[in-house]
Coordinates of C-alpha atoms and ligand atoms in Angstrom, one line a residue:
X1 CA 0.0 0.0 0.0
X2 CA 1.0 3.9 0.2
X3 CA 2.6 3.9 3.2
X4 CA 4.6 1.3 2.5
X5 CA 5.6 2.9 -1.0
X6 CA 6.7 5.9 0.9
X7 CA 8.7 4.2 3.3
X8 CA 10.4 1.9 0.8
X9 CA 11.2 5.3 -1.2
X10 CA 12.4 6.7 1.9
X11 CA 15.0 4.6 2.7
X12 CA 15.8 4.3 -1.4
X13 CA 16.2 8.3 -0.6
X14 CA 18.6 7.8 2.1
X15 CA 20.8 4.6 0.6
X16 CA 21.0 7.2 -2.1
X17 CA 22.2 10.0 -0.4
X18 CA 24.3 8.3 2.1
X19 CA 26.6 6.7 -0.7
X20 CA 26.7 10.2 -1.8
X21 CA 27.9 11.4 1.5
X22 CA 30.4 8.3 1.7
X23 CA 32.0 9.2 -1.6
X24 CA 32.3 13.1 -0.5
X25 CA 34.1 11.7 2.7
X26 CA 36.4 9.8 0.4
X27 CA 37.0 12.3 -1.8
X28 CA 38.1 14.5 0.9
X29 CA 40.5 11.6 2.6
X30 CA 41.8 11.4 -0.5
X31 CA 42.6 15.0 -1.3
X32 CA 43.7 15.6 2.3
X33 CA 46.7 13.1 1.4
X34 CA 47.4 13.8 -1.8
X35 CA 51.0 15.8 -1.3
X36 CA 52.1 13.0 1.7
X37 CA 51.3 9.9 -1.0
X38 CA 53.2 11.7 -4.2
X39 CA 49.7 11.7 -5.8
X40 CA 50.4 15.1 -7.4
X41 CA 52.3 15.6 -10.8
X42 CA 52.5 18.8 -12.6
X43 CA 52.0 18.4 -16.0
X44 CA 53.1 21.4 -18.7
X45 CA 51.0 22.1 -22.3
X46 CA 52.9 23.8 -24.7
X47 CA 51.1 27.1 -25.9
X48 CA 52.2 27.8 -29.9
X49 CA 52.9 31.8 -30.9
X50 CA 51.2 31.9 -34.2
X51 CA 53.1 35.1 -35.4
X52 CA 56.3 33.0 -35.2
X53 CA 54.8 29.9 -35.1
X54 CA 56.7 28.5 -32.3
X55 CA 56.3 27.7 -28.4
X56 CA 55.3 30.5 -26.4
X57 CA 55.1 29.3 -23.3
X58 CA 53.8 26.5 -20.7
X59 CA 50.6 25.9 -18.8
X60 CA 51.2 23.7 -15.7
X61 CA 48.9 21.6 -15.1
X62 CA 47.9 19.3 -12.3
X63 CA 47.7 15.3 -12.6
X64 CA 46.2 13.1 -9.7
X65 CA 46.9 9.8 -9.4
X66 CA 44.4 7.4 -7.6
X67 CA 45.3 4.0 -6.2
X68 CA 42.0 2.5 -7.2
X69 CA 40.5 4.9 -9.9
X70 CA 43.7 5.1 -12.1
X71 CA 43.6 9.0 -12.2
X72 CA 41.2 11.7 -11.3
X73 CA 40.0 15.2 -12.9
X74 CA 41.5 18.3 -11.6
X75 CA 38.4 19.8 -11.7
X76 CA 36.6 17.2 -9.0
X77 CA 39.9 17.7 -6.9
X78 CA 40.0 20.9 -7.1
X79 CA 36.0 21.4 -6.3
X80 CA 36.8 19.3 -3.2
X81 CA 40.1 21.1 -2.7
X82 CA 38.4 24.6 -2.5
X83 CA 35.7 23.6 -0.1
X84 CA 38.0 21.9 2.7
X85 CA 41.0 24.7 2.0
X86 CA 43.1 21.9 1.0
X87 CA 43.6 23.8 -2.7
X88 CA 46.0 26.4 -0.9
X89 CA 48.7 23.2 -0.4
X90 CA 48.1 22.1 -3.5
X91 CA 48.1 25.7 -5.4
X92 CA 51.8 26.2 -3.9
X93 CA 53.1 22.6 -4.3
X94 CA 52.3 23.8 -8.3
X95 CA 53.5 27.1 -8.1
X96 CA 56.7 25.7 -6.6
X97 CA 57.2 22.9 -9.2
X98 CA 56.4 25.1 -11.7
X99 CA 58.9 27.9 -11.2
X100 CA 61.7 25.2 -10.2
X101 CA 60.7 23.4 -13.6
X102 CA 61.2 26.8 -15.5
X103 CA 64.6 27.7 -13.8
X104 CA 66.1 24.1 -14.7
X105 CA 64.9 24.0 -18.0
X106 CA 66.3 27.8 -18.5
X107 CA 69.4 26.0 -17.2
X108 CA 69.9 23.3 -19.1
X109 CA 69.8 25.7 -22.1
X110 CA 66.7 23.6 -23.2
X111 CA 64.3 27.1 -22.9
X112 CA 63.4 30.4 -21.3
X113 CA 60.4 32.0 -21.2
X114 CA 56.7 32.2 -19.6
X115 CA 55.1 29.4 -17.4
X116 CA 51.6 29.5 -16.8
X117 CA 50.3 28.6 -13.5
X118 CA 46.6 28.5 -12.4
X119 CA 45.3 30.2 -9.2
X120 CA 42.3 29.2 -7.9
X121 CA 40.0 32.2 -5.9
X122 CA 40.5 30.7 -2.4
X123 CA 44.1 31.1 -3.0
X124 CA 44.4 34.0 -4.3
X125 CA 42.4 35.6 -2.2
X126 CA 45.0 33.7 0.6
X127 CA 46.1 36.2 3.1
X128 CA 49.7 34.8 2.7
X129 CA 49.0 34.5 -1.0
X130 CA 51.7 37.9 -2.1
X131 CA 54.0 36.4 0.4
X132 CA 54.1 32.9 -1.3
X133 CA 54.8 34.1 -4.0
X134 CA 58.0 36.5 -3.1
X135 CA 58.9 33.3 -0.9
X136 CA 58.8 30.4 -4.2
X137 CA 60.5 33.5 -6.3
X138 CA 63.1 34.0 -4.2
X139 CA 63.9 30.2 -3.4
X140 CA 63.8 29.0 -7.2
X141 CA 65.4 32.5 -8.6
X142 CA 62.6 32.7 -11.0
X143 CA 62.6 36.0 -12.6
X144 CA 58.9 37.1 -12.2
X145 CA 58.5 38.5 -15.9
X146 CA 58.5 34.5 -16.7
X147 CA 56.0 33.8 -14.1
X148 CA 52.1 33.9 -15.7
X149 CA 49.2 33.5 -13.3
X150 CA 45.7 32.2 -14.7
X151 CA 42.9 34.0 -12.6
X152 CA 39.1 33.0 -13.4
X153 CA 36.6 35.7 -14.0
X154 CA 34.9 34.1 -10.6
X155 CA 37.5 35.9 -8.5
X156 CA 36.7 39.4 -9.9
X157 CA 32.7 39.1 -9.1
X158 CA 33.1 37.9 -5.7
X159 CA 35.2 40.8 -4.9
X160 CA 36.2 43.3 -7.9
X161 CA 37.7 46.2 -5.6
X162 CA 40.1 43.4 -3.2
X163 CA 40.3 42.0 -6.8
X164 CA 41.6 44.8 -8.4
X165 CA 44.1 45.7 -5.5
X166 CA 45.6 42.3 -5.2
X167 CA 46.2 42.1 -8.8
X168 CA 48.2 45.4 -9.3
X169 CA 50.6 44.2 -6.4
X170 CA 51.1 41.2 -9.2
X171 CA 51.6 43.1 -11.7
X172 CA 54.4 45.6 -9.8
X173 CA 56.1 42.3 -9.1
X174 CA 56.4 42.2 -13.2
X175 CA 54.2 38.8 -12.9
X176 CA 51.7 38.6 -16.1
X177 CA 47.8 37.7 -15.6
X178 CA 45.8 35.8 -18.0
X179 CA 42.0 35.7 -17.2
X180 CA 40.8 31.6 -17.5
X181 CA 38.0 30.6 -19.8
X182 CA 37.1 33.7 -20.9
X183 CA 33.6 34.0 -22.0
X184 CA 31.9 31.1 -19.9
X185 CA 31.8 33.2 -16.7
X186 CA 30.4 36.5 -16.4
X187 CA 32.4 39.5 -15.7
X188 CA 31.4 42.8 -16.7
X189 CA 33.3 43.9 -20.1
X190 CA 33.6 47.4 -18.7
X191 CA 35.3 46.5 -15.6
X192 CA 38.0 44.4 -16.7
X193 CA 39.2 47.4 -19.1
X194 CA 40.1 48.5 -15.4
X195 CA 42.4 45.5 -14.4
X196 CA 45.5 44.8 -15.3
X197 CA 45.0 42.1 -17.3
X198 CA 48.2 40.8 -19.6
X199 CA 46.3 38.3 -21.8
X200 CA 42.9 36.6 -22.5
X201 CA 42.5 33.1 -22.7
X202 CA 39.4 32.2 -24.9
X203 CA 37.7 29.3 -23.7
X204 CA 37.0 26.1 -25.7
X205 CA 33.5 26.9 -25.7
X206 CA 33.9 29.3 -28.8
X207 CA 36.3 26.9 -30.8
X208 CA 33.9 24.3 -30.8
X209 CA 31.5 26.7 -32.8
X210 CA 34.0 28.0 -35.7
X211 CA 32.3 25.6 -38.1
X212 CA 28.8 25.9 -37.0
X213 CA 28.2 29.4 -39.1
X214 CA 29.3 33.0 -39.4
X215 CA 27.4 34.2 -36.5
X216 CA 29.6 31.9 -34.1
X217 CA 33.1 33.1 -36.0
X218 CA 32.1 36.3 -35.7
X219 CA 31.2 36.5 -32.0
X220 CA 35.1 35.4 -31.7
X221 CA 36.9 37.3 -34.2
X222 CA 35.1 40.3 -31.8
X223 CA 36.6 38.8 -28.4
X224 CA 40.4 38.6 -30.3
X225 CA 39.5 42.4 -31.6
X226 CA 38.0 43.7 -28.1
X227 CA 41.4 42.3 -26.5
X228 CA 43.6 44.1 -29.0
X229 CA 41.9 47.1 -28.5
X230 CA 42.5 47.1 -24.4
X231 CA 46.2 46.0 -25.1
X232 CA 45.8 42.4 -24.3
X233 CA 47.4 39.5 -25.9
X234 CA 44.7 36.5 -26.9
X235 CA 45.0 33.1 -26.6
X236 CA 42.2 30.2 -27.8
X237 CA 42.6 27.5 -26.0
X238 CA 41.4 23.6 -26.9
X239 CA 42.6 24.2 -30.9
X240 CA 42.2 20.0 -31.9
X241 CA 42.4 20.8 -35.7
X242 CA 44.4 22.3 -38.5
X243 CA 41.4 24.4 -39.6
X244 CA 40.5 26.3 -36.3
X245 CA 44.2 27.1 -36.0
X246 CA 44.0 29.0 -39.7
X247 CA 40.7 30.5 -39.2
X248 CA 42.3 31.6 -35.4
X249 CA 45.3 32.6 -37.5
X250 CA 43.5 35.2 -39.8
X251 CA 41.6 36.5 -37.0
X252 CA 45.1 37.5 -35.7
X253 CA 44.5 35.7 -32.5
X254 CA 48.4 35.5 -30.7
X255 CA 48.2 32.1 -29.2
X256 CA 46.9 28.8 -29.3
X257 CA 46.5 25.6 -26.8
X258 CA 45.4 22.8 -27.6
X259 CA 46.0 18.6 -28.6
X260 CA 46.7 19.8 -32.2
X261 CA 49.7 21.7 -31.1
X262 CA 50.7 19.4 -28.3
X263 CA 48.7 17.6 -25.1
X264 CA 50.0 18.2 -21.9
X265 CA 53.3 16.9 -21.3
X266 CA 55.1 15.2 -18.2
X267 CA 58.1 16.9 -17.4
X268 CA 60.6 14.2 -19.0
X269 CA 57.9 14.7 -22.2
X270 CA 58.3 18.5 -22.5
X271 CA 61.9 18.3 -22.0
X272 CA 62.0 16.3 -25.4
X273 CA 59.4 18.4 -27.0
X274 CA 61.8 21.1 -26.7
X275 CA 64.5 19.2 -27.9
X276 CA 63.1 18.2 -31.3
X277 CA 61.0 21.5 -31.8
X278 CA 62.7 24.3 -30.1
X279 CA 66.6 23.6 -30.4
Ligands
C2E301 P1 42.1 25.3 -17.6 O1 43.1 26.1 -16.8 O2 41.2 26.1 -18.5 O3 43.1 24.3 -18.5 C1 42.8 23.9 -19.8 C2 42.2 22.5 -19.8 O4 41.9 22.2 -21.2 C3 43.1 21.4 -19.3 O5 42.3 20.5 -18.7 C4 43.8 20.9 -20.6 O6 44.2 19.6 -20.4 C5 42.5 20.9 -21.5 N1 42.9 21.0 -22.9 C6 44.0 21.5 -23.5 N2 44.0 21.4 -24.8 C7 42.8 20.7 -25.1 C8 42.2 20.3 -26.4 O7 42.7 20.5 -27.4 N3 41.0 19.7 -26.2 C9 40.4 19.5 -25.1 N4 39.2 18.9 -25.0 N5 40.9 19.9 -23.9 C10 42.1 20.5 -23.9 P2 42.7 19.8 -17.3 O8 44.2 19.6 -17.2 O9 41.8 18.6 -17.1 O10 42.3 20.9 -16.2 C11 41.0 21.3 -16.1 C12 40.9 22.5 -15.2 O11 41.3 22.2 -13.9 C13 41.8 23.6 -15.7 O12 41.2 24.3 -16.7 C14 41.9 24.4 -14.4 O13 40.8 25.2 -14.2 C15 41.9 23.3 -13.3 N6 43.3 23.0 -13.0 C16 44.2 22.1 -13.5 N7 45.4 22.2 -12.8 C17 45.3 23.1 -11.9 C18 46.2 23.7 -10.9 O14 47.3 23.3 -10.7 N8 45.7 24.6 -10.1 C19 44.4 25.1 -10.2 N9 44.0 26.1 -9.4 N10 43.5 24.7 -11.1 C20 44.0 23.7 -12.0
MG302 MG1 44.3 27.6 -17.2
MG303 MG1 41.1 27.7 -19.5
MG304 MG1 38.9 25.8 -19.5

């Protein structure tokens, strides 16, 4: 009868959403432990200049290993990360790694230049956050003009004037700032002409669409112009074919990321991606 329907779907209810509260508490053992168990490698895409048509730079990027699930996606790490606080270890492990990774490679005589590193808000809205970054400067002797940070629109709704502060001590520090997925959040167009923003990183979303009419090519032939025009330099990011890079190309877009160029690379493989395409 009904009563007994509703109980039966009660308890379905709550197997449900205790299984989902037993995977959350995983999830959070598991990022809790990432640094101690060496579940952490930072991985580096290549980005290509398409004026010169070769490597511009690096994006680091993080890489979790899992003991049972093989790997897991930096975004449901770092979703967990930012709720328990766990992404400010994890955001300076990077940073670290990063810079030391750009220092040895400058080094070696392999290659100098920028390295991208992704902040998430909760770090860079870190109290300690400016004084991080003077420290993992300092220890790796990174010059700063080589150092990139990716900030997401997210940070500059939240808070626009802490925002805005924070992000001109960067930029005195001669650190560049790219602003993430551009176009997939929503800040206001008029504010960021206020920030000192180095370089726009078009999200995949508008690739995706080059070949789906003139409308869609339009819309981003106007971001790459729009960029230009407040002295920014443009990259499009997720570029998997020959054809987007052309059409990107004409448009007089800077940069490009993406699996056509090259995917993201283990240290050991971007060491001999520079050796065969950059020596
Ligand atoms: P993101 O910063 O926008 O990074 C670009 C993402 O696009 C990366 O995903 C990269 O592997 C992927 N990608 C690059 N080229 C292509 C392509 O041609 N096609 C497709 N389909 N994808 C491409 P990934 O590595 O899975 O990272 C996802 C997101 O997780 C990043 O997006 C970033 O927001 C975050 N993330 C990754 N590592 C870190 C980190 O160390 N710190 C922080 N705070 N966030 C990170
Ligand atoms: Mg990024
Ligand atoms: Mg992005
Ligand atoms: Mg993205």
């Amino acid at each position: 009868n009904a009563k007994d329907n509703g109980r039966e779907q009660c308890s379905f209810y709550n197997k449900q959403l205790s299984e989902q509260l037993t995977k959350r508490v995983d999830m959070e053992r598991y990022v809790a432990n990432i640094l101690n168990k060496n579940q952490l490698t930072v991985y580096y895409q290549p980005k290509l200049d398409l004026h010169t048509m070769t490597i511009s730079g690096f994006e680091a990027l993080s890489r979790f290993s899992h003991p049972t699930k093989g790997s897991v996606s930096p975004f449901d790490v770092f979703a967990v990360a930012e709720d328990t606080g766990r992404v400010l270890e994890l955001g300076y492990f990077v940073l670290h790694e990063a810079l030391k990774q750009q220092v040895a490679w400058e080094q070696q005589g392999l290659w100098s230049g920028k390295m991208a590193v992704n902040v998430s808000p909760v770090q860079l809205f870190d109290t300690h956050f400016l004084a991080h970054l003077d420290l993992y400067l300092e220890k790796t002797g990174a010059d700063p003009r080589n150092l990139e940070l990716e900030i997401t629109e997210g940070v500059l709704i939240d808070d626009p004037e802490g925002a805005a502060l924070l992000l001109r001590k960067i930029h005195d520090r001669h650190i560049s700032i790219a602003l993430d997925d551009f176009g997939t959040g929503y800040s206001s167009l008029a504010y960021i002409t206020h920030l000192p923003i180095d370089h726009l990183k078009i999200d995949r979303a508008f690739i995706v669409q080059i070949d789906e009419g003139e409308k869609f090519r339009g819309v981003l032939q106007s971001i790459i112009s729009m960029a230009k025009h407040l002295g920014m330099h443009v990259t499009a990011e997720g570029i998997e074919i020959e054809s987007h890079l052309n059409f990107l190309q004409a448009a007089e877009c800077d940069y490009i990321q993406g699996y056509f160029y090259s995917k993201p690379l283990s240290a050991e493989g971007a060491a001999l991606f520079l050796e065969t395409h950059c020596l």
